Amino acid sequence: MVACLAAALGVAAAASPAVADPNPVTDYRMLTGVGSDTTQDVLNGLGDAVTISGNKVIASWDARGSANVKTKLTGCEFPRPNGSTAGRVALRDSELPGSPTAGCVDFARSSSSTTNVPAGTGTWIPFAVDAVTFAINRNSDLPINMSVALLQNIYKCVISHIGGVPIQPLLIQAGSGTRQFWNGQMSITDQEIALGDYPCLVPASSTVPDGTGQPEVQEHDARVLTGHNDYIMPFSIAQHIAQGNALPGVEDRRGPSELGRINTVSPYAAGTAPPNEVMNVNFPVRRTVYNIVPTAKLNNSVIDQVFTGADSLLCQQGALIQQYGFGVAADCGSVALRGNL
């Protein structure tokens, strides 16, 4: 497998990357990944750092950018997957014989877990730990510390003001792993939202009697808070840190945001604060993030070397993973979690 690596990488020609896609975008490497916005930047960093026989092997396409991506030298041009769900679906379709995108995706970035199905067609391989908190406009009069119970009442539309200050919760885009995770923490579901159970969360595109509604916004893009001191949105702590670290290819989308404390716990490790912050891995609202690979391909020599086991090439990049704001998962490289693609 490694011997034929150079041929599979294709010819690298000059091109302008869409945000931080492989640079150049015609650098067709052995392992192609799409999906999560949360982990797109750290996978780009890992793509530059992880090599086999001196060759880069990971090509990861961002959740945002041009409308389409082209992931292999021949064919494989399709709509850009935005979010964990879209990435998983792209991987599933890539595994379907006869699919227009068969063989086009080798792994999916996912910021959400799955229900364990021992015989599942996909394996969720952990590599890092993230935490999620709320972001508000730093000029807002909203409190910077909130309890989980208060946040749940805000997202269930029970509370619309805090100390006389209005508050409007924002939904992030459908299919986002962060949206799924945050909604779970708030004890709400997309089905309930669609049924109108939470009127303050009705998307602006929906038809409602009074014409109100809020936009679904791109996750980890707090520029939407500009001019809106009443908005509140979930935000990955790792993403917020990475965006402030001036890392190559990482777009600063923090806008006027400030990250909140939950249950008085700071999102940052003790003794650290912006601009030199480190994520608090003991934050109460935390999660593991994954790369999903087809279970049937776990024995592929490159997939095995790159993703699986504590000695995998990804798990050996702990310092780089932390540079992008994450903590290294204690079970990095485990292949115990299976689910259906």
XYZ file of C-alpha atoms in Angstrom:
341
model
C 0.000 0.000 0.000
C 2.698 2.494 0.994
C 4.793 1.586 -2.040
C 2.093 2.898 -4.367
C 1.526 6.016 -2.282
C 3.379 8.438 -4.539
C 1.323 7.458 -7.569
C -1.939 7.772 -5.659
C -1.121 11.269 -4.495
C -1.543 12.602 -8.004
C 0.078 15.655 -9.567
C 0.182 18.819 -7.447
C -0.513 21.901 -9.514
C -0.784 25.511 -8.448
C -4.261 26.465 -7.248
C -5.894 28.650 -4.660
C -7.327 26.663 -1.756
C -10.907 27.186 -0.657
C -10.334 28.484 2.882
C -7.906 25.772 4.058
C -8.525 22.832 1.772
C -5.420 20.861 0.755
C -2.943 23.340 -0.694
C -2.959 23.049 -3.654
C -6.442 21.576 -3.976
C -5.091 19.202 -6.622
C -2.905 17.502 -4.003
C -4.863 14.243 -4.073
C -3.530 12.269 -1.123
C -4.277 8.708 0.014
C -6.900 9.568 2.646
C -9.645 12.028 1.800
C -11.818 13.493 4.578
C -14.863 15.802 4.788
C -17.403 16.804 7.421
C -17.196 18.595 10.755
C -16.542 22.334 10.979
C -15.265 21.818 14.530
C -12.312 19.648 13.535
C -11.624 20.950 10.023
C -8.701 23.138 11.110
C -6.928 20.583 13.285
C -7.250 17.995 10.485
C -5.704 20.491 8.069
C -2.827 20.885 10.520
C -2.514 17.128 10.890
C -2.651 16.787 7.113
C 0.488 18.883 6.853
C 2.244 17.099 9.723
C 1.445 13.417 9.174
C 3.583 11.710 6.550
C 4.438 8.204 5.436
C 7.757 7.767 3.627
C 7.970 11.552 3.445
C 4.585 11.946 1.728
C 1.545 13.706 3.195
C -1.335 11.232 3.365
C -4.329 13.194 4.741
C -6.319 15.536 2.490
C -9.163 17.173 4.413
C -11.750 19.480 2.841
C -13.311 22.203 4.990
C -16.991 22.424 5.826
C -17.052 25.872 4.237
C -15.723 27.139 0.934
C -16.546 26.579 -2.724
C -19.847 24.913 -3.538
C -18.185 21.685 -4.715
C -15.101 19.719 -3.795
C -13.026 17.420 -5.991
C -11.335 14.810 -3.824
C -9.649 12.448 -6.277
C -7.739 12.818 -9.538
C -10.507 11.174 -11.582
C -14.142 12.172 -11.033
C -15.161 12.697 -7.418
C -16.568 16.208 -7.717
C -19.609 16.668 -5.462
C -21.328 19.251 -3.209
C -19.173 20.232 -0.246
C -20.367 18.433 2.923
C -20.964 20.973 5.706
C -21.015 19.341 9.122
C -20.672 15.963 10.776
C -23.888 14.497 9.369
C -23.102 15.537 5.813
C -19.597 14.119 6.183
C -20.899 10.786 7.440
C -23.421 10.599 4.584
C -20.662 11.364 2.062
C -18.582 8.523 3.526
C -21.593 6.188 3.402
C -22.252 7.055 -0.244
C -18.588 6.552 -1.040
C -18.920 2.963 0.165
C -21.966 2.185 -2.022
C -21.130 0.314 -5.243
C -22.539 2.212 -8.181
C -22.804 5.481 -6.290
C -21.699 8.552 -8.290
C -19.212 9.240 -5.467
C -18.068 5.648 -4.880
C -14.476 5.646 -3.627
C -14.367 9.427 -3.235
C -14.189 9.698 0.596
C -11.981 7.692 2.966
C -12.939 9.185 6.329
C -15.412 11.629 7.827
C -14.716 14.212 10.503
C -17.315 14.052 13.273
C -17.839 16.149 16.381
C -20.715 13.909 17.462
C -20.736 10.351 18.756
C -23.054 7.499 17.791
C -25.116 4.751 19.359
C -22.827 1.751 19.632
C -23.702 -0.985 17.138
C -21.036 -3.714 17.427
C -21.591 -4.813 13.821
C -21.853 -1.233 12.537
C -20.532 -0.320 9.102
C -18.591 2.653 10.470
C -16.029 2.988 13.266
C -15.844 6.259 15.198
C -12.157 6.639 16.128
C -11.536 9.218 18.904
C -8.532 11.514 18.693
C -9.299 14.662 20.706
C -11.431 16.209 23.455
C -13.437 19.405 22.978
C -15.817 21.379 25.172
C -18.726 23.613 24.212
C -19.965 26.727 25.945
C -22.059 29.743 25.002
C -20.824 32.876 23.266
C -22.259 36.364 23.611
C -21.268 39.795 22.358
C -18.546 41.092 24.686
C -20.420 44.421 24.827
C -23.606 42.721 25.989
C -25.126 43.196 29.429
C -25.977 39.500 29.528
C -24.256 37.543 32.320
C -20.974 35.862 31.430
C -21.712 33.032 33.862
C -24.801 30.873 33.445
C -25.912 27.557 34.886
C -26.913 24.615 32.721
C -30.456 24.996 34.067
C -30.584 28.656 32.994
C -29.256 27.834 29.537
C -31.859 25.096 29.168
C -34.632 27.540 30.059
C -33.265 29.995 27.498
C -33.185 27.361 24.737
C -36.614 26.071 25.725
C -37.907 29.647 25.350
C -39.025 29.774 29.001
C -36.784 32.772 29.647
C -36.584 35.681 27.198
C -34.989 38.262 29.519
C -32.309 38.141 32.213
C -32.425 41.044 34.633
C -34.487 42.978 32.108
C -31.977 42.312 29.304
C -33.482 40.491 26.287
C -31.857 37.276 25.122
C -32.289 35.459 21.817
C -30.827 31.948 21.395
C -29.472 31.076 17.952
C -29.619 27.744 16.166
C -26.611 26.653 14.170
C -26.895 24.949 10.804
C -28.736 21.671 10.416
C -26.533 18.595 10.264
C -23.931 20.073 12.585
C -22.486 17.739 15.211
C -22.180 20.734 17.526
C -25.865 21.501 17.064
C -26.740 17.887 17.877
C -24.481 17.899 20.933
C -25.651 21.280 22.246
C -29.318 20.481 21.716
C -28.791 17.285 23.702
C -27.256 19.283 26.540
C -30.219 21.671 26.386
C -32.667 18.709 26.470
C -34.299 19.724 23.198
C -34.564 17.946 19.843
C -34.757 19.015 16.217
C -38.119 17.263 15.998
C -39.489 19.422 18.817
C -38.096 22.527 17.126
C -39.714 21.547 13.820
C -43.038 21.038 15.620
C -42.848 24.590 16.974
C -42.478 23.556 20.617
C -39.890 26.295 21.118
C -41.165 29.419 19.346
C -37.977 31.428 19.966
C -36.065 28.839 17.936
C -38.251 28.928 14.821
C -35.875 29.420 11.874
C -36.428 32.596 9.862
C -37.033 30.477 6.754
C -40.080 28.894 8.368
C -43.590 30.166 7.824
C -44.942 31.429 11.136
C -48.022 33.571 11.731
C -46.171 36.692 12.940
C -43.319 36.434 10.434
C -40.688 36.224 13.142
C -37.805 33.812 13.364
C -34.057 33.697 13.680
C -31.520 32.570 11.097
C -29.698 29.286 11.372
C -26.077 30.381 11.490
C -22.819 28.655 10.591
C -21.287 27.046 13.644
C -18.216 28.675 15.176
C -18.822 31.917 13.284
C -19.564 34.542 15.910
C -19.465 37.436 13.487
C -23.254 37.082 13.532
C -23.121 38.604 17.032
C -21.994 41.952 15.606
C -24.610 44.553 16.495
C -26.703 42.019 18.421
C -26.186 42.266 22.161
C -29.140 39.938 22.778
C -27.815 36.944 20.801
C -26.415 33.802 22.407
C -24.959 30.835 20.532
C -23.020 27.630 21.276
C -19.325 27.657 20.429
C -16.544 25.074 20.539
C -13.903 26.205 23.028
C -11.183 24.522 20.961
C -12.331 26.327 17.805
C -12.376 29.669 19.623
C -8.811 29.118 20.849
C -7.536 27.964 17.451
C -9.072 30.970 15.720
C -7.124 33.240 18.062
C -3.790 31.453 17.645
C -2.993 32.873 14.192
C -2.477 29.377 12.796
C -1.921 28.994 9.041
C -5.215 28.652 7.165
C -7.398 29.159 10.255
C -9.917 31.940 9.689
C -10.655 34.156 12.686
C -14.460 34.098 12.922
C -14.722 35.084 16.597
C -16.113 38.543 15.831
C -17.077 40.385 19.034
C -17.642 37.150 20.959
C -16.756 36.294 24.516
C -17.035 32.750 25.820
C -19.105 32.167 28.933
C -18.590 30.217 32.107
C -21.002 27.396 32.867
C -21.800 26.638 36.509
C -18.994 29.157 37.357
C -16.401 26.966 35.566
C -14.092 28.826 33.177
C -13.656 27.512 29.628
C -9.919 28.031 30.103
C -7.439 26.068 32.173
C -6.351 27.659 35.444
C -3.686 30.276 34.950
C -4.464 30.802 31.265
C -6.529 33.477 29.560
C -6.772 35.077 26.136
C -4.600 35.484 24.105
C -2.620 32.544 25.538
C -5.482 30.372 26.714
C -5.628 26.584 27.008
C -8.927 24.700 27.064
C -10.164 23.513 30.447
C -10.468 19.764 29.823
C -12.599 19.519 32.987
C -15.251 21.880 31.615
C -18.721 20.490 32.469
C -19.963 20.428 28.854
C -17.327 18.426 27.002
C -17.223 15.821 24.265
C -14.936 13.562 22.285
C -14.374 14.243 18.592
C -13.782 11.520 16.013
C -12.696 10.457 12.589
C -15.085 7.889 11.095
C -13.740 5.162 8.825
C -15.526 2.203 7.228
C -15.276 -0.749 9.610
C -14.445 -3.043 6.691
C -11.320 -0.960 6.004
C -9.805 -0.947 9.496
C -7.175 -3.391 8.272
C -6.158 -1.138 5.404
C -2.489 -0.505 6.146
C -2.633 3.287 5.702
C -5.877 3.736 7.670
C -4.452 1.544 10.413
C -1.168 3.439 10.562
C -2.789 6.870 10.518
C -5.861 6.429 12.736
C -5.899 3.299 14.891
C -4.254 2.630 18.220
C -2.490 4.871 20.722
C 0.626 4.548 18.561
C -1.139 5.850 15.433
C 0.369 8.772 13.553
C -2.505 11.036 14.634
C -2.278 10.105 18.295
C 1.445 10.875 18.253
C 0.637 14.491 17.343
C -0.547 15.516 20.822
C 1.298 18.848 20.860
C -0.205 19.861 17.511
C -3.702 18.790 18.588
C -3.358 20.991 21.669
C -2.099 23.895 19.556
C -5.481 23.803 17.815
C -7.215 24.149 21.185
C -8.154 20.513 21.861
C -7.079 18.031 24.479
C -5.809 14.611 23.428
C -8.416 11.880 23.978
C -7.413 9.341 26.627
C -8.701 6.615 24.300
C -7.117 8.096 21.172
C -7.113 5.530 18.383
C -9.665 3.181 19.948
C -11.800 1.181 17.503
C -14.408 0.131 20.069
C -17.193 2.503 18.972
C -19.131 1.260 15.950
C -22.214 2.647 14.302
C -24.042 2.522 11.009
C -23.015 4.988 8.327
